[in-house]
Coordinates of C-alpha atoms in Angstrom, one line a residue:
X237 CA 0.0 0.1 -0.2
X238 CA 1.3 3.4 -0.9
X239 CA 0.5 5.0 2.3
X240 CA 0.2 8.7 2.8
X241 CA 0.7 9.4 -0.9
X242 CA -2.0 11.9 -2.3
X243 CA 0.1 14.1 -4.5
X244 CA -2.9 16.6 -4.5
X245 CA -2.6 17.0 -0.9
X246 CA 1.2 16.9 -0.3
X247 CA 1.7 20.0 -1.7
X248 CA -1.5 22.4 -1.2
X249 CA -0.2 25.5 0.4
X250 CA 0.5 28.6 -1.6
X251 CA 1.9 31.9 -0.7
X252 CA -1.3 33.4 -1.4
X253 CA -3.1 31.2 1.1
X254 CA -3.7 33.0 4.4
X255 CA -2.7 31.0 7.4
X256 CA -4.9 32.1 10.3
X257 CA -3.4 30.0 13.1
X258 CA -0.2 28.0 12.6
X259 CA 2.4 29.8 11.1
X260 CA 4.8 27.4 8.9
X261 CA 6.8 28.7 6.3
X262 CA 8.4 26.3 4.1
X263 CA 11.4 26.8 1.7
X264 CA 12.3 25.5 -1.9
X265 CA 14.5 23.1 -0.4
X266 CA 11.7 21.4 1.5
X267 CA 9.8 21.3 -1.3
X268 CA 12.4 19.6 -3.2
X269 CA 13.3 16.9 -0.4
X270 CA 9.6 16.2 -0.4
X271 CA 9.7 15.2 -3.9
X272 CA 12.6 13.4 -3.5
X273 CA 10.7 11.7 -0.5
X274 CA 7.8 10.8 -2.6
X275 CA 9.9 8.5 -5.0
X276 CA 11.4 6.9 -1.9
X277 CA 7.6 6.1 -0.7
X278 CA 6.9 4.8 -4.1
X279 CA 9.9 2.9 -4.4
X280 CA 9.1 1.1 -0.9
X281 CA 5.6 0.1 -1.9
X282 CA 6.6 -1.4 -5.2
X283 CA 9.3 -3.3 -2.8
X284 CA 6.4 -4.5 -0.7
X285 CA 4.1 -6.0 -3.4
X286 CA 6.8 -7.7 -5.0
X287 CA 7.8 -9.2 -1.9
X288 CA 4.6 -10.2 -1.5
X289 CA 3.9 -11.6 -4.8
X290 CA 1.3 -8.8 -5.9
X291 CA 1.0 -7.0 -9.2
X292 CA 3.0 -3.7 -9.6
X293 CA 1.3 -0.3 -8.6
X294 CA -1.1 0.7 -11.4
X295 CA -2.7 4.0 -12.1
X296 CA -5.7 3.3 -9.8
X297 CA -3.5 1.9 -7.5
X298 CA -2.1 5.3 -6.5
X299 CA -5.5 7.2 -7.3
X300 CA -7.2 5.1 -4.5
X301 CA -6.0 6.7 -1.6
X302 CA -8.0 10.3 -2.7
X303 CA -9.5 11.7 0.1
X304 CA -13.3 12.5 -0.2
X305 CA -13.7 16.3 -1.2
X306 CA -14.0 18.6 2.1
X307 CA -16.4 21.5 2.3
X308 CA -15.6 24.8 1.2
X309 CA -14.8 26.3 4.7
X310 CA -14.4 29.7 5.5
X311 CA -12.1 31.8 7.2
X312 CA -12.3 31.0 10.9
X313 CA -11.1 33.3 13.5
X314 CA -12.7 31.4 16.5
X315 CA -11.5 28.6 18.6
X316 CA -8.6 26.3 17.9
X317 CA -8.3 22.3 18.4
X318 CA -4.9 21.0 18.3
X319 CA -5.5 17.4 17.2
X320 CA -2.9 14.6 18.0
X321 CA -4.6 12.0 15.6
X322 CA -4.7 8.1 15.6
X323 CA -3.8 7.8 11.8
X324 CA -2.1 10.0 9.1
X325 CA -4.4 12.2 7.2
X326 CA -3.8 10.4 3.6
X327 CA -4.4 6.7 5.3
X328 CA -7.8 5.1 5.5
X329 CA -10.3 7.8 5.9
X330 CA -11.6 6.7 9.6
X331 CA -12.7 8.2 12.7
X332 CA -9.8 10.6 13.0
X333 CA -10.2 12.3 9.9
X334 CA -13.8 12.3 9.9
X335 CA -14.0 13.8 13.2
X336 CA -11.4 16.4 12.5
X337 CA -13.4 17.3 9.6
X338 CA -16.6 17.5 11.2
X339 CA -15.1 19.7 13.8
X340 CA -14.0 22.3 11.4
X341 CA -17.5 22.1 9.7
X342 CA -19.0 23.0 12.9
X343 CA -16.7 25.8 13.9
X344 CA -13.6 25.5 15.8
X345 CA -10.5 25.5 13.4
X346 CA -8.5 22.2 13.5
X347 CA -4.7 21.8 13.6
X348 CA -4.0 18.1 12.7
X349 CA -0.4 17.6 13.9
X350 CA 0.7 14.2 12.3
X351 CA 4.2 12.6 13.7
X352 CA 4.0 9.5 11.3
X353 CA 6.6 10.3 8.8
X354 CA 9.3 7.3 8.5
X355 CA 11.2 8.9 5.2
X356 CA 14.6 10.2 5.9
X357 CA 14.3 12.6 2.7
X358 CA 11.4 14.5 4.1
X359 CA 12.1 18.0 5.4
X360 CA 10.9 18.2 9.2
X361 CA 8.0 20.1 8.8
X362 CA 5.7 19.3 6.0
X363 CA 2.0 21.0 5.1
X364 CA -0.1 18.0 4.1
X365 CA -3.2 20.4 4.0
X366 CA -4.0 23.8 4.3
X367 CA -7.8 25.2 4.8
X368 CA -8.6 28.4 6.6
X369 CA -10.3 26.0 9.3
X370 CA -8.4 22.5 8.7
X371 CA -4.4 22.5 8.7
X372 CA -2.9 18.9 8.4
X373 CA 1.0 19.5 9.4
X374 CA 3.3 16.5 9.5
X375 CA 6.4 16.5 11.7
X376 CA 9.4 13.9 11.2
X377 CA 10.7 13.0 14.8
X378 CA 14.3 12.0 15.1
X379 CA 14.6 8.4 15.3
X380 CA 11.9 7.7 12.9
X381 CA 9.7 5.9 15.8
X382 CA 6.5 3.6 15.1
X383 CA 4.0 5.5 16.8
X384 CA 2.1 2.4 17.1
X385 CA 4.9 0.3 18.8
X386 CA 7.7 2.8 20.4
X387 CA 7.4 5.5 22.8
X388 CA 7.3 9.1 21.7
X389 CA 11.4 10.3 21.5
X390 CA 12.0 11.7 24.9
X391 CA 14.6 14.0 23.8
X392 CA 12.3 15.5 21.3
X393 CA 9.5 16.3 23.7
X394 CA 10.8 20.1 24.9
X395 CA 12.1 21.1 21.6
X396 CA 8.7 20.1 19.8
X397 CA 6.6 21.6 22.6
X398 CA 8.5 25.2 22.1
X399 CA 8.2 24.9 18.1
X400 CA 4.4 24.1 18.2
X401 CA 3.6 26.9 20.7
X402 CA 5.9 29.4 18.9
X403 CA 4.2 28.3 15.6
X404 CA 0.5 28.9 16.8
X405 CA -1.0 32.3 16.4
X406 CA -3.8 31.6 18.8
X407 CA -3.9 29.4 21.8
X408 CA -5.9 26.3 21.3
X409 CA -8.8 25.7 23.6
X410 CA -7.6 22.0 24.1
X411 CA -5.0 19.5 23.0
X412 CA -6.9 16.3 21.6
X413 CA -4.7 13.0 21.2
X414 CA -5.6 9.6 20.1
X415 CA -2.9 7.4 20.6
X416 CA -1.0 6.4 23.6
X417 CA 2.4 7.5 21.8
X418 CA 1.3 10.9 22.3
X419 CA 1.1 10.5 25.8
X420 CA 4.5 12.7 27.2
X421 CA 4.1 15.2 24.4
X422 CA 0.4 16.0 24.5
X423 CA 0.8 16.4 28.6
X424 CA 3.9 18.9 28.3
X425 CA 2.0 20.7 25.6
X426 CA -1.3 20.8 27.2
X427 CA 0.8 22.2 30.3
X428 CA 2.7 25.0 28.3
X429 CA -0.4 26.1 26.6
X430 CA -2.5 25.7 30.2
X431 CA -5.4 24.2 28.2
X432 CA -7.2 21.0 28.7
X433 CA -5.8 17.7 27.8
X434 CA -8.4 15.1 26.2
X435 CA -7.7 11.5 25.3
X436 CA -9.9 9.9 22.6
X437 CA -9.8 6.2 23.5
X438 CA -10.5 4.6 20.2
X439 CA -9.2 1.2 20.6
X440 CA -8.1 -1.4 22.8
X441 CA -4.3 -0.6 21.7
X442 CA -2.6 -3.1 24.0
X443 CA -4.4 -6.1 22.3
X444 CA -3.1 -5.8 19.0
X445 CA -0.4 -8.4 18.4
X446 CA 3.0 -7.4 19.0
X447 CA 2.4 -4.3 20.9
X448 CA 5.0 -4.0 23.5
X449 CA 4.3 -3.9 27.4
X450 CA 5.2 0.1 27.2
X451 CA 2.4 1.0 25.3
X452 CA 0.2 -0.1 27.9
X453 CA 2.4 1.9 30.6
X454 CA 2.1 5.2 28.7
X455 CA -1.2 5.0 27.9
X456 CA -2.2 4.5 31.6
X457 CA 0.1 7.9 32.4
X458 CA -2.3 9.2 29.4
X459 CA -5.2 8.5 31.1
X460 CA -4.5 9.6 34.7
X461 CA -3.1 13.1 32.8
X462 CA -6.3 13.7 31.0
X463 CA -9.0 16.1 31.9
X464 CA -11.3 14.0 29.7
X465 CA -11.1 10.7 28.2
X466 CA -13.7 9.7 25.4
X467 CA -14.4 6.4 24.3
X468 CA -16.0 4.7 21.6
X469 CA -17.4 1.7 23.3
X470 CA -18.5 0.8 27.0
X471 CA -15.8 -1.5 27.3
X472 CA -13.1 1.0 26.5
X473 CA -15.1 3.3 28.8
X474 CA -15.2 0.8 32.0
X475 CA -11.6 0.0 31.2
X476 CA -10.7 3.7 31.6
X477 CA -12.8 4.7 35.0
X478 CA -9.6 3.4 37.4
X479 CA -7.3 5.8 36.0
X480 CA -9.5 8.5 34.4
X481 CA -10.4 11.7 36.3
X482 CA -13.8 12.1 33.8
X483 CA -15.0 9.7 31.0
X484 CA -17.4 10.0 28.4
X485 CA -19.0 7.9 25.9
X486 CA -18.2 9.5 22.3
X487 CA -19.3 6.1 19.7
X488 CA -18.1 6.2 16.2
X489 CA -20.6 7.6 13.6
X490 CA -21.5 7.8 9.8
X491 CA -20.9 9.9 6.9
X492 CA -24.5 10.1 6.1
X493 CA -24.1 12.2 2.9
X494 CA -21.4 10.0 1.1
X495 CA -23.4 7.0 1.8
X496 CA -27.1 7.2 0.5
X497 CA -29.6 4.8 0.7
X498 CA -29.0 2.0 -2.0
X499 CA -31.8 -0.2 -3.7
X500 CA -31.7 -4.1 -3.5
X501 CA -29.1 -5.6 -5.8
X502 CA -31.8 -7.5 -8.0
X503 CA -31.4 -10.7 -9.6
X504 CA -27.9 -11.6 -9.1
X505 CA -26.4 -14.3 -7.0
X506 CA -26.6 -13.7 -3.3
X507 CA -24.0 -11.9 -2.2
X508 CA -22.2 -11.0 1.4
X509 CA -19.7 -8.8 2.2
X510 CA -17.3 -6.9 4.5
X511 CA -15.1 -3.7 4.0
X512 CA -12.3 -2.6 6.5
X513 CA -9.1 -4.1 7.7
X514 CA -8.7 -7.8 6.9
X515 CA -6.7 -9.0 9.6
X516 CA -7.0 -11.4 12.7
X517 CA -10.0 -10.3 13.7
X518 CA -11.9 -11.9 11.0
X519 CA -13.2 -15.4 11.6
X520 CA -12.5 -17.2 8.8
X521 CA -13.5 -20.6 10.1
X522 CA -17.2 -18.8 10.3
X523 CA -16.7 -17.6 6.6
X524 CA -15.8 -21.0 5.2
X525 CA -18.6 -22.5 7.1
X526 CA -20.9 -20.3 5.1
X527 CA -19.0 -21.1 1.8
X528 CA -19.2 -24.9 2.4
X529 CA -23.1 -24.7 3.2
X530 CA -24.5 -22.0 1.1
X531 CA -24.4 -20.9 -2.5
X532 CA -23.6 -17.1 -1.4
X533 CA -20.5 -15.4 -2.7
X534 CA -18.3 -13.5 -0.5
X535 CA -16.9 -9.8 -1.1
X536 CA -14.3 -8.8 1.0
X537 CA -12.6 -5.1 0.8
X538 CA -9.8 -4.2 2.4
X539 CA -5.8 -4.5 2.8
X540 CA -5.3 -8.3 3.5
X541 CA -3.0 -8.5 6.7
X542 CA -4.0 -12.4 7.8
X543 CA -2.5 -15.2 5.8
X544 CA -6.2 -17.0 7.0
X545 CA -7.8 -14.5 4.8
X546 CA -5.7 -14.7 2.0
X547 CA -6.1 -18.3 1.8
X548 CA -9.9 -17.5 2.0
X549 CA -9.4 -15.7 -1.4
X550 CA -8.6 -19.1 -3.2
X551 CA -12.1 -20.1 -2.8
X552 CA -14.0 -19.5 -6.2
X553 CA -17.0 -17.8 -4.6
X554 CA -14.6 -15.0 -2.8
X555 CA -13.4 -11.9 -4.0
X556 CA -10.8 -10.1 -2.5
X557 CA -10.5 -6.3 -3.7
X558 CA -7.8 -5.2 -1.7
X559 CA -7.7 -1.4 0.0
X560 CA -10.6 0.7 -1.7
X561 CA -11.2 4.6 -0.8
X562 CA -13.9 5.5 0.9
X563 CA -15.3 7.3 -2.2
X564 CA -16.1 3.8 -3.2
X565 CA -17.4 2.4 -0.3
X566 CA -21.0 3.5 -1.0
X567 CA -20.7 1.7 -4.3
X568 CA -19.2 -1.5 -2.9
X569 CA -22.1 -2.1 -0.1
X570 CA -24.6 -1.3 -2.5
X571 CA -23.5 -4.5 -4.4
X572 CA -24.3 -6.7 -1.4
X573 CA -27.3 -8.3 -0.6
X574 CA -26.2 -8.7 3.3
X575 CA -23.4 -7.0 5.2
X576 CA -21.4 -8.9 7.5
X577 CA -19.3 -7.8 10.7
X578 CA -17.5 -11.4 11.1
X579 CA -15.0 -10.7 13.9
X580 CA -13.7 -13.4 16.5
X581 CA -14.6 -13.0 19.8
X582 CA -11.3 -11.6 21.4
X583 CA -10.5 -8.6 23.8
X584 CA -9.8 -6.4 20.6
X585 CA -13.1 -6.9 19.3
X586 CA -15.0 -6.9 22.3
X587 CA -14.0 -3.2 22.9
X588 CA -14.6 -2.6 19.4
X589 CA -17.6 0.2 17.7
X590 CA -17.7 -0.9 14.5
X591 CA -17.8 1.9 12.0
X592 CA -18.8 -0.5 9.3
X593 CA -21.9 -1.5 11.2
X594 CA -23.1 2.1 10.8
X595 CA -21.8 2.2 7.3
X596 CA -24.2 -0.7 6.1
X597 CA -27.2 0.1 7.8
X598 CA -26.6 3.8 6.3
X599 CA -27.1 2.2 2.8
X600 CA -30.0 0.2 4.1
X601 CA -28.3 -3.5 4.0
X602 CA -29.3 -6.1 6.4
X603 CA -26.3 -6.8 8.5
X604 CA -25.4 -10.0 10.3
X605 CA -22.6 -9.4 13.2
X606 CA -20.8 -11.4 15.9
X607 CA -22.4 -11.0 19.2
X608 CA -19.8 -8.8 20.8
X609 CA -20.4 -6.1 24.0
X610 CA -19.7 -3.2 21.6
X611 CA -22.2 -4.7 19.3
X612 CA -25.1 -6.0 21.2
X613 CA -27.1 -2.8 21.3
X614 CA -27.8 -3.1 17.7
X615 CA -29.8 -6.3 18.0
X616 CA -32.9 -5.9 16.4
X617 CA -34.8 -6.5 13.1
X618 CA -31.7 -4.2 11.3
X619 CA -29.2 -6.4 13.0
X620 CA -28.8 -10.2 13.4
X621 CA -26.4 -11.1 16.0
X622 CA -24.8 -14.9 16.2
X623 CA -22.6 -16.6 18.4
X624 CA -21.0 -19.5 16.3
X625 CA -20.4 -20.7 12.7
X626 CA -23.4 -22.4 12.5
X627 CA -25.6 -19.6 13.5
X628 CA -24.1 -17.4 10.8
X629 CA -25.1 -19.9 8.5
X630 CA -28.4 -19.9 9.6
X631 CA -28.8 -16.3 9.9
X632 CA -27.2 -15.9 6.5
X633 CA -29.8 -18.3 5.0
X634 CA -32.9 -16.5 5.5
X635 CA -31.6 -12.5 5.8
X636 CA -32.1 -11.8 2.1
X637 CA -35.9 -12.9 2.4
X638 CA -36.0 -9.7 4.9
X639 CA -34.9 -7.3 2.1
X640 CA -37.0 -4.4 0.3
X641 CA -37.3 -0.9 0.0
X642 CA -39.3 -0.4 3.4
X643 CA -36.8 -2.2 5.2
X644 CA -33.9 -0.4 3.7
X645 CA -35.0 3.1 4.7
X646 CA -35.8 1.6 8.3
X647 CA -32.4 0.3 8.6
X648 CA -31.1 3.6 7.4
X649 CA -33.2 5.6 9.8
X650 CA -31.5 3.4 12.4
X651 CA -28.2 5.4 12.0
X652 CA -30.3 8.9 10.6
X653 CA -28.9 10.7 14.1
X654 CA -25.6 8.9 14.4
X655 CA -23.5 11.2 12.0
X656 CA -20.3 12.8 12.6
X657 CA -21.6 16.4 12.7
X658 CA -23.7 15.1 15.9
X659 CA -20.3 13.7 17.6
X660 CA -18.0 17.0 16.6
X661 CA -21.3 18.8 18.3
X662 CA -21.1 16.5 21.2
X663 CA -17.1 16.7 21.9
X664 CA -17.5 20.8 21.5
X665 CA -20.0 20.7 24.0
X666 CA -17.8 18.8 26.4
X667 CA -14.8 20.9 25.7
X668 CA -17.1 24.3 25.9
X669 CA -16.3 25.3 22.8
X670 CA -19.4 27.4 21.0
X671 CA -21.0 25.7 18.0
X672 CA -21.5 27.9 15.3
X673 CA -23.4 25.4 13.1
X674 CA -22.1 23.8 9.8
X675 CA -20.3 26.2 7.4
X676 CA -22.0 24.2 4.4
X677 CA -25.6 23.6 5.8
X678 CA -27.3 23.4 9.5
X679 CA -27.0 20.0 11.6
X680 CA -29.6 20.1 14.1
X681 CA -30.0 17.7 16.8
X682 CA -33.0 15.4 17.8
X683 CA -34.7 18.6 19.1
X684 CA -34.4 20.7 15.6
X685 CA -31.7 23.0 17.4
X686 CA -28.2 23.4 17.4
X687 CA -26.8 23.1 21.0
X688 CA -24.2 24.4 23.2
X689 CA -23.8 23.4 26.5
X690 CA -21.7 23.7 29.5
X691 CA -19.9 20.5 30.8
X692 CA -17.5 20.1 34.3
X693 CA -14.2 19.9 32.3

């Protein structure tokens, strides 16, 4: 995968564009270094694909990481949120990017500060996206640490805190961190700027295979230091309580505007599918049982990270699509009869709040999902849960019969109030940041009124 490589986003800053809240001048040398690093990135991607026995990059491979188009955000002179994300901006478009965009639409300007750059040729600072209310800036750290496996470099904390403070034109309302990696830097930065520190706990990071114990240690420190912890699932919220001063549930959501209601596919071989990371969380045993006992086709989109999933792709009724951009998710789901969330039951999945379940319901798909704590509340006519492979087969055998225009509309209505703008509005409310409304259109809550409100932060 060509990670972080949308050429149209890499160099978006221009001399004529104003920079209302983060001053980061670049030089011609920086631009040349970035161009050279782009070549290095392509060569690395080609090497990975060849080692894995995959075809070389094609034009569509390079284009498929394009991000969804952003709204035309006007100049912002209001509050700023300093956003320390869990993913690079140009990676798979998920909660980090969706929430940042939704915040920027509602009023607060967002500085999305990355530290995922591991290419030595890149300049220390890079602009990735420059909009009046949303700036994405990348900082290459000494030692090129892996943010998912290694700690933040101790020697870089104080210099980087000083650099960020010097470049900011307005003091932010909060420092918002989404990875344990950020713990020492985020804590020091919030103290330097005298603003609240928020930890958005989006995964059980310590449950990912190969994660060192040190990740859990720095996460505990971050939980204790944060003024507020927001958690995507009840399991993560409960795990945070012994360490955190304040915990609030802030589930995942769905981009309803980019995932329209889809009609039933019509006369075709029955198709079930999933889009997302195809790693060790996928229950290939259950999926093979379905293939053995039912005539269904299985369509799986996402980067294959588990040998068992790749072996499953050899079955004549299984199609592996690889990574697809967010812009193609709606069309992929619309071509299915049933959406699957086929996870194994393990600590990592028990803490999950599946974004893909929201997206499947948004397009009107009937959904079958593994019975897990984070998914139990969805059980009903729209979502069928299962415990064993045989139960999955039984649910799938008759699920297509439950479909139709009215049923699809009811499924979409299940997530009608679960948009990212609602989550951003709730976050702004917790931070006591005034919500001015969407810059493109109003997004009322259930009462039809835009809301702000006090919190105890």
